[in-house]
Every structure is written in C-alpha cells, then in structure tokens.
Amino acid sequence: MAPEVFAEIDPPQRLLMGPGPVNAHPRVLRAMSADLLGQFDPEMTAYMNEVMALYRPIFGTQNQQTFLVDGTARAGIEAALVSLVAPGQTVLVVDFGRFGLLLGEILARIGARIETVSAPWGQVVELDAIEDALKRVRPSLVATIHGDTSTTMAQPLEGFGALCRKYGALSYVDATATIGGMELAADRWAVDVVSGGLQKCLGGPSGSAPITLSEAAAERIFARRHVERGIVRDDLDDGEGPRIGSNYFDLAMVMDYWSDKRLNHHTEATTMLYGARECARIVLQEGLENRCARHRAAGRAVTAGARALGLEVFGDHRHRMSNVTGLVIPAGVDGEAVRRRMREDFQIEIGSAFGPLQGRLWRIGAMGYNAAKHKVLITLGALETVLRAEGFAAPAGVAVEAALAAWNAELSA
Amino acid sequence: MAPEVFAEIDPPQRLLMGPGPVNAHPRVLRAMSADLLGQFDPEMTAYMNEVMALYRPIFGTQNQQTFLVDGTARAGIEAALVSLVAPGQTVLVVDFGRFGLLLGEILARIGARIETVSAPWGQVVELDAIEDALKRVRPSLVATIHGDTSTTMAQPLEGFGALCRKYGALSYVDATATIGGMELAADRWAVDVVSGGLQKCLGGPSGSAPITLSEAAAERIFARRHVERGIVRDDLDDGEGPRIGSNYFDLAMVMDYWSDKRLNHHTEATTMLYGARECARIVLQEGLENRCARHRAAGRAVTAGARALGLEVFGDHRHRMSNVTGLVIPAGVDGEAVRRRMREDFQIEIGSAFGPLQGRLWRIGAMGYNAAKHKVLITLGALETVLRAEGFAAPAGVAVEAALAAWNAELSA
C-alpha cells in the first residue's frame, strides 16, 4: 500500500499575537525561496560576510565575530555557553524567569559550578545584587536573559558588562526576545556575547540564531580550538584549553568557518541564512530607532487597551518589555476558553504562561511585522468581544480607542 | 552614518552537481514561503504528526519516534550520539572516511570510550571485521556512516543491525548522504537509530535533520530523561540514568515535544519543517523505488560518461554510492582550475575532496532534483570542454552519448 502523502501545505492565516513565534514578514519568506548556492561558492561566502555586517548594528557592536548559529534561539544559547564555559568553571546566572532557569539547566549539563542571583517572577535583578554576587562568587562568566517572555520583564543592562569586567568575568546575554525590537548595545554595555533568534521582533521564522562575540570571548574560545581530524589543516593550531564539549556548537570551528579560513564544519543552512539576511535588511531599512519606537508604541497600546478593558497588567512596570505584555486573567474567567475563542472566532493567537504563572496570565506579543497599529487594535477589539462572551464585563468600545490614543501619543511624542 | 543594507537576495542560478548541497526542488522552496503558525496551534501539531508519518517509509521503518532535529545533518548526528551514549560507555565506530572520523570526534567530546574498525578511504568495512570487533570490544553502541561522500563509498548494511543486537549493542547509522536516494531499511536492517539531512537526495535546503529511533533506543534515552526546571510537569518522570550532556540535543525532551505530551522545549523551526514535509511528499509521490532507480541511473550515467572522457572512477566499484561519484584528477591537470571554469563558464559546481583525497579527486553528485538526465548530460558536456581547455585530451562528443546510453539502459532494464 502506498504511504499517505497528505495535502499540500496550506496553513490557516493566523494572526500570531503571542510571545512568539509571530508571523514572518512576507519579504523574509520570499527571500527564502531563492535558489541555493554551494557552501564555498564565492557568492555564498559574500552573503555570509554581508550577514555579519548586517547584524553588527542590530547587536550594537563592532565585533568582527558576528554570525549565525544553525538552529533555533536555544541553539545559540547552548553554543555560547558550551564554548565559553569549561566543566568546573563557575558561572553566575541572573535568574528572573523560565529562561534564567534554562541557562542554569544548560550550564548544569556542561558541568559548570552554578551560582544564582534571582528575582521573583515579575521583577528584575538589581545591579547591586549582581555586584554583591560577583564579589562573593568570582565567576568566570555571568549569564543573563535580556527580555524573559515568561515574565515579560526586561533586565536593565546599562553598566552590566562593565560591572562583570570589573570583577574579571565575561558576560553573556540572551536577547532572543528583544533583538530587533528593544535596543541592544553590546559595545556600550560592554557585554561579551549576545545571542538571539529570528522568530520574535526580527520577524522571521525560528531556526537561525544570530550571535556576536567580543575579542575577549573569541580569544577564550580559540584557546579551546580543536579541529576535527578529518579536516585538520596546517594553518589552524589547536589551543591549550579543554576541548569544547560539543562539535556542532564548537564556536571555534564555527568562527573559522565564517572567517576567510572557511573551515569545512557544518553545511550552512542556506535558506535560513537568506531569511536572516532579509530580516536584518528590513530592520536596518526601517532604522533601529524607528523600529524600537514602533515596538514601544505597540506595547503602550496593548497596555492602555487592556487597562481600558478592566484588566490588570502584570509585573514591575518600570521594567516591562515593550513587545510582550502580561495580562492577569480575571477571577472566574477561563483563560484557555478565551484563547480558544480568540483562535477559532478571530484567527488570533495569544499566549498562555508557564510555571508559577501558568493559568494566571495571558501574554500578548506585538513583535516584528506584527507590531503594527491595526494588528494591536484588531486584537484588543476581538479580546473585548471574547471576554464578554466568557462572562467578564468588559466595557464596550473603549479599549480600541484607548489603544489608538496611546499608540499615537507614543509615536508623535 | 546609516549602516549598509546591501542588495536584495539574488543568487546566480548555479547547477549544483557536487556532493551537496544541491539545488532544492522548487516545490520545497515554495512550501517554505507559507505563513507561520504558533508552535502549539492544532494545525501546527497536525503538520508535525504528518512529518512523522511521511518520514517513516523514507527510513524504511514503523518506528513511532520519527521526527526532525532542528539543525543541519550534523545536528542530527550529535543529537543521536549525545542522547544514546553516556560518558565512559564504549562505542564501536565503523570508519571509512571523513564522516567516520566525525563520529569519533563527536563521541570524544561526549567522553565515550571509542574503538574503531576501519577501512582505507575508497573501501568499506567487511561485516566480518565488524563482528570481530564486536566480540572483542563489546560496545554499547555501534555507529557508522551509510554513504560517506568524502570517499563516495556506501557501507553495506544488510545484517548490520542484527549483528549488533547479537552482541547486545544498539546501532546508529548516519544516512545524510543517502536518504531519499539509496534505499534505507531501518527495520529490515534492525538498525536502532538513523538520521539524515535535507540537502542531498531529499532535494531541500540544509537546516533540518530527520531522525528515527527504535523502541529500544527510545527506552535507553528516556531512562536519561531530565525535564528542565522551568517546565517540570507531573506527567513526566525523570529517569535514573545520567543526564544527557546537551539540553538542545536532549532527544528525551525532543521526543516529548513531538508526542501528545507537547513538552515546551525549543520553538520548532516551522519554515524548515514545511520544507522537510514537502521534500518527503515529493519523494513518496515519485515512489521510493522509482527514486532510487533514478539516482542509480544518474550514477551509472556519470560513471559511463567519465570513463568515456578517459577519466578513472575512484573507489571499490562494488560499493560506490549511486548519487556521488569520485573522478580521479588526471596527472598534469589543475583540479581547481577545472572547477573554476565549470563554475564561471557553465555555472556548474562540482566538488573537490578532503583529507587524503584532497587535490586527487573531483566529486560529482547527481542528487534529488538534480538527479536528472539532462543535468547529468549537461555536466558531462561541460566537463569535456573544460578538460580540453585545461590541456587534457578528452575525446570529443563521446561522453554525453555514453552517459545517455547508460541512463537509458538502467531505466529500461
């Protein structure tokens, strides 16, 4: 019997207003339909070099080592940590949500000694608390999340990298949920390594992780260089440091691949690279400041609209992410029933929450191509209807107007 | 100064007749332009289930655990090995080329005890030699490459898995270079784990690694289950075994993600999944037997044409891959000059070689969408012109005819 082949691809056109993934910009998807190139074709390596150049301003850096890891955002995190941290080394984790826990989880598997400085979900960690921990722990690396979508909080990073350097530590920031939507300033923050993903504010599909590394970080990693036996070359000396625990995530080899040395490591995911390149072009054509302002306007509009509906906005208001907003599910309302009606009646996806916030929050994202005035307004209008259908007395007609006013106030300010 | 954004994507239309990547089937690229879905959207999880069903016949298996690893083919290899092998366990590596060395390289980083049974580049390893090693070494896993593009050899696998089981070992096969082009028979071979990639005979872009695992392999991995703290659930018990050394490649969590449990691990690379799904649909619509026959015809045609040009075909002829053919560079001919003229004058890419074969071979692939009669003929015609331009006395007009005759003989047989 012939195996079933199913129908051609034809997903429903959902409006993805959750914490990500969001709808990709159509230009990104079109760029991904370009024909493939051989991995060492001069046209391909030229595209790789352009990708490096395009992501430097997005990370706010001049770092030479700025490239893509072939995997989802989580692959970028693990590549950074497994390459930077040898077993037994001490790492200070700044933990204020699920993704802080993830850093610890990955580091435990690497065999790092993990120390943590935490804040409750919905708050961020004070720089003073980080400094106290640095003094006490003397880590070789400090790792933090920038925007943790699980709590919708954004850790302030002004002064963060410089503080780590003061105590002799390198620093790592996971910017998956903020890259392309909130300012990244790797050089000004003096942060050593920042990684991200395409599927949130960059407006692309999941599956490629942009990353940038300072010279100090690259040096630490090259000290652990160990080229595969099958492709050993005279011009690449192995380092003295302990071998990196992963081949795929060995950023020494990946950096050699992205350099003029063109070491033959993995086969670059060409189509994802085309997509990542187009995401970056769109960001830079819009301009980073305009783009951050647009995300800020979207966040203000969601917040204003939600409050007009009578909903409480979650978390420490001084440190909320602009691009994902947590709304407290009112007592007596079935959060999953609301999400289902949003999806089935309006083709709009909004997010639920994890861990201690599970069942307590909805999360509304307005990111990348979806950080658009009309999409925020449509979402709030739909939410108003759905809330009333689920028995919550949302006032009629005020949320959309409040959101529109907030959007306009922000962008004309 | 505004950062440079470069031009829109517009790669030259190369004909990729090297060892991969090759040109993707246009249907695959078009499928990848479909709009995104949320990762737990019922339409998305339905696509995930379809992908599982589509890849079972391609792997020749009924294994429930058949899914995608989000990364290039090498990510699939590392995910399999790091999940199957704990530090200190003994693995027997069947090594007959660069990718056999890669298996050892990855295993060394995992901390495995590695034993090797080798053949010189251009040969394969006899089953008897594997049995001798099994008796001597008593490994917990035997790992091999199916088709090693570095040497163009295909390891025979009839009886391989059963032999491993006889000595209490699980077995792993890397089928990156053969999946969708040469027969895979995971169940008949009694092999426990097989992984692949899209960018060769499946006719897709690099960046997604299909994998299948037997119940025994899944059991061994679930014994090492350790769910992340941020997403712990009552219905997922941790195993007793040592924690898997990678979070991203933890196939226990990835299997829980692809099951009805829908554990929130990474954010599935949706666009790559659409592409992987379309690759599989195309393969099954053509039919596996027809597809293997087409790749065989292409390989016979390349071989016949190359010999008619006066070139020597590399390797043990009983065990050559059908989809990649090694041609010995004749004395006095500059191999790289030939490749450059092929690219610049004909927009055709053919491959060079690695390690001990560097500078000694060209490698011509005819895979997936490019395992087509006219593409093989065009390539041989171009090679004839280029060889003469580089001073090699290739006879005029005979290679294309010989290739055409070989193609027709194979497909009418």
PDB file of C-alpha atoms in Angstrom, chain A residues 271-372:
ATOM      1  CA  THR A 271      17.722  29.149   3.182  1.00  0.00           C
ATOM      2  CA  MET A 272      17.667  30.177   6.850  1.00  0.00           C
ATOM      3  CA  LEU A 273      20.653  32.429   6.134  1.00  0.00           C
ATOM      4  CA  TYR A 274      18.748  34.078   3.298  1.00  0.00           C
ATOM      5  CA  GLY A 275      15.889  34.632   5.751  1.00  0.00           C
ATOM      6  CA  ALA A 276      18.149  36.002   8.486  1.00  0.00           C
ATOM      7  CA  ARG A 277      19.744  38.353   5.965  1.00  0.00           C
ATOM      8  CA  GLU A 278      16.375  39.691   4.849  1.00  0.00           C
ATOM      9  CA  CYS A 279      15.203  40.155   8.461  1.00  0.00           C
ATOM     10  CA  ALA A 280      18.257  42.311   9.090  1.00  0.00           C
ATOM     11  CA  ARG A 281      17.839  44.319   5.884  1.00  0.00           C
ATOM     12  CA  ILE A 282      14.256  45.129   6.840  1.00  0.00           C
ATOM     13  CA  VAL A 283      15.314  46.176  10.349  1.00  0.00           C
ATOM     14  CA  LEU A 284      18.056  48.472   9.075  1.00  0.00           C
ATOM     15  CA  GLN A 285      15.904  49.953   6.332  1.00  0.00           C
ATOM     16  CA  GLU A 286      13.293  50.878   8.916  1.00  0.00           C
ATOM     17  CA  GLY A 287      16.035  52.155  11.203  1.00  0.00           C
ATOM     18  CA  LEU A 288      16.755  50.805  14.668  1.00  0.00           C
ATOM     19  CA  GLU A 289      15.337  53.795  16.493  1.00  0.00           C
ATOM     20  CA  ASN A 290      12.138  53.813  14.470  1.00  0.00           C
ATOM     21  CA  ARG A 291      11.767  50.134  14.997  1.00  0.00           C
ATOM     22  CA  CYS A 292      12.215  50.309  18.750  1.00  0.00           C
ATOM     23  CA  ALA A 293       9.746  53.215  18.852  1.00  0.00           C
ATOM     24  CA  ARG A 294       7.201  51.163  16.915  1.00  0.00           C
ATOM     25  CA  HIS A 295       7.538  48.270  19.355  1.00  0.00           C
ATOM     26  CA  ARG A 296       7.256  50.700  22.267  1.00  0.00           C
ATOM     27  CA  ALA A 297       4.087  52.191  20.770  1.00  0.00           C
ATOM     28  CA  ALA A 298       2.644  48.715  20.317  1.00  0.00           C
ATOM     29  CA  GLY A 299       3.408  47.817  23.940  1.00  0.00           C
ATOM     30  CA  ARG A 300       1.871  51.070  25.215  1.00  0.00           C
ATOM     31  CA  ALA A 301      -1.203  50.480  23.082  1.00  0.00           C
ATOM     32  CA  VAL A 302      -1.682  46.923  24.366  1.00  0.00           C
ATOM     33  CA  THR A 303      -1.248  48.161  27.930  1.00  0.00           C
ATOM     34  CA  ALA A 304      -3.690  51.056  27.540  1.00  0.00           C
ATOM     35  CA  GLY A 305      -6.239  48.871  25.794  1.00  0.00           C
ATOM     36  CA  ALA A 306      -6.002  46.112  28.386  1.00  0.00           C
ATOM     37  CA  ARG A 307      -6.471  48.551  31.244  1.00  0.00           C
ATOM     38  CA  ALA A 308      -9.455  50.084  29.483  1.00  0.00           C
ATOM     39  CA  LEU A 309     -10.926  46.579  29.369  1.00  0.00           C
ATOM     40  CA  GLY A 310     -10.529  46.414  33.132  1.00  0.00           C
ATOM     41  CA  LEU A 311      -7.571  44.014  33.076  1.00  0.00           C
ATOM     42  CA  GLU A 312      -4.518  44.208  35.302  1.00  0.00           C
ATOM     43  CA  VAL A 313      -1.134  44.397  33.572  1.00  0.00           C
ATOM     44  CA  PHE A 314       1.445  42.071  35.119  1.00  0.00           C
ATOM     45  CA  GLY A 315       4.862  42.837  36.532  1.00  0.00           C
ATOM     46  CA  ASP A 316       7.121  45.676  37.628  1.00  0.00           C
ATOM     47  CA  HIS A 317       6.049  48.498  35.341  1.00  0.00           C
ATOM     48  CA  ARG A 318       9.484  50.109  35.300  1.00  0.00           C
ATOM     49  CA  HIS A 319      10.964  47.049  33.638  1.00  0.00           C
ATOM     50  CA  ARG A 320       8.369  45.598  31.341  1.00  0.00           C
ATOM     51  CA  MET A 321       9.366  44.505  27.861  1.00  0.00           C
ATOM     52  CA  SER A 322       7.799  46.712  25.205  1.00  0.00           C
ATOM     53  CA  ASN A 323       6.997  43.827  22.917  1.00  0.00           C
ATOM     54  CA  VAL A 324       5.282  41.282  25.183  1.00  0.00           C
ATOM     55  CA  THR A 325       2.659  42.249  27.758  1.00  0.00           C
ATOM     56  CA  GLY A 326       1.305  40.028  30.520  1.00  0.00           C
ATOM     57  CA  LEU A 327      -2.392  40.408  31.327  1.00  0.00           C
ATOM     58  CA  VAL A 328      -3.731  38.923  34.555  1.00  0.00           C
ATOM     59  CA  ILE A 329      -6.621  36.555  33.872  1.00  0.00           C
ATOM     60  CA  PRO A 330      -9.559  37.906  35.927  1.00  0.00           C
ATOM     61  CA  ALA A 331     -11.045  35.721  38.643  1.00  0.00           C
ATOM     62  CA  GLY A 332     -13.786  33.469  37.280  1.00  0.00           C
ATOM     63  CA  VAL A 333     -12.629  33.681  33.663  1.00  0.00           C
ATOM     64  CA  ASP A 334     -11.391  30.505  31.917  1.00  0.00           C
ATOM     65  CA  GLY A 335      -8.129  31.621  30.335  1.00  0.00           C
ATOM     66  CA  GLU A 336      -7.935  28.721  27.889  1.00  0.00           C
ATOM     67  CA  ALA A 337     -11.535  29.237  26.759  1.00  0.00           C
ATOM     68  CA  VAL A 338     -10.657  32.832  25.930  1.00  0.00           C
ATOM     69  CA  ARG A 339      -7.605  31.729  23.939  1.00  0.00           C
ATOM     70  CA  ARG A 340      -9.679  29.159  22.088  1.00  0.00           C
ATOM     71  CA  ARG A 341     -12.367  31.686  21.120  1.00  0.00           C
ATOM     72  CA  MET A 342      -9.675  34.141  20.024  1.00  0.00           C
ATOM     73  CA  ARG A 343      -8.260  31.458  17.755  1.00  0.00           C
ATOM     74  CA  GLU A 344     -11.473  29.954  16.459  1.00  0.00           C
ATOM     75  CA  ASP A 345     -13.586  33.077  16.025  1.00  0.00           C
ATOM     76  CA  PHE A 346     -10.901  35.617  15.154  1.00  0.00           C
ATOM     77  CA  GLN A 347      -7.896  33.528  13.964  1.00  0.00           C
ATOM     78  CA  ILE A 348      -5.795  35.341  16.550  1.00  0.00           C
ATOM     79  CA  GLU A 349      -3.297  33.545  18.782  1.00  0.00           C
ATOM     80  CA  ILE A 350      -2.475  34.993  22.192  1.00  0.00           C
ATOM     81  CA  GLY A 351      -0.173  33.263  24.672  1.00  0.00           C
ATOM     82  CA  SER A 352      -0.663  31.406  27.930  1.00  0.00           C
ATOM     83  CA  ALA A 353       2.062  31.230  30.604  1.00  0.00           C
ATOM     84  CA  PHE A 354       4.458  28.830  32.317  1.00  0.00           C
ATOM     85  CA  GLY A 355       5.473  27.559  35.711  1.00  0.00           C
ATOM     86  CA  PRO A 356       4.265  29.747  38.597  1.00  0.00           C
ATOM     87  CA  LEU A 357       2.313  31.929  36.165  1.00  0.00           C
ATOM     88  CA  GLN A 358       0.535  29.068  34.422  1.00  0.00           C
ATOM     89  CA  GLY A 359      -3.211  29.751  34.338  1.00  0.00           C
ATOM     90  CA  ARG A 360      -2.642  33.228  35.792  1.00  0.00           C
ATOM     91  CA  LEU A 361      -1.623  35.239  32.710  1.00  0.00           C
ATOM     92  CA  TRP A 362      -2.269  35.778  29.086  1.00  0.00           C
ATOM     93  CA  ARG A 363       0.701  37.099  27.174  1.00  0.00           C
ATOM     94  CA  ILE A 364       0.144  39.389  24.203  1.00  0.00           C
ATOM     95  CA  GLY A 365       3.044  39.986  21.895  1.00  0.00           C
ATOM     96  CA  ALA A 366       3.300  42.703  19.265  1.00  0.00           C
ATOM     97  CA  MET A 367       6.572  41.953  17.552  1.00  0.00           C
ATOM     98  CA  GLY A 368       8.293  42.460  14.240  1.00  0.00           C
ATOM     99  CA  TYR A 369       5.815  42.507  11.368  1.00  0.00           C
ATOM    100  CA  ASN A 370       3.008  42.256  13.920  1.00  0.00           C
ATOM    101  CA  ALA A 371       3.993  45.321  15.951  1.00  0.00           C
ATOM    102  CA  ALA A 372       1.526  47.202  13.785  1.00  0.00           C
TER     103      ALA A 372
END
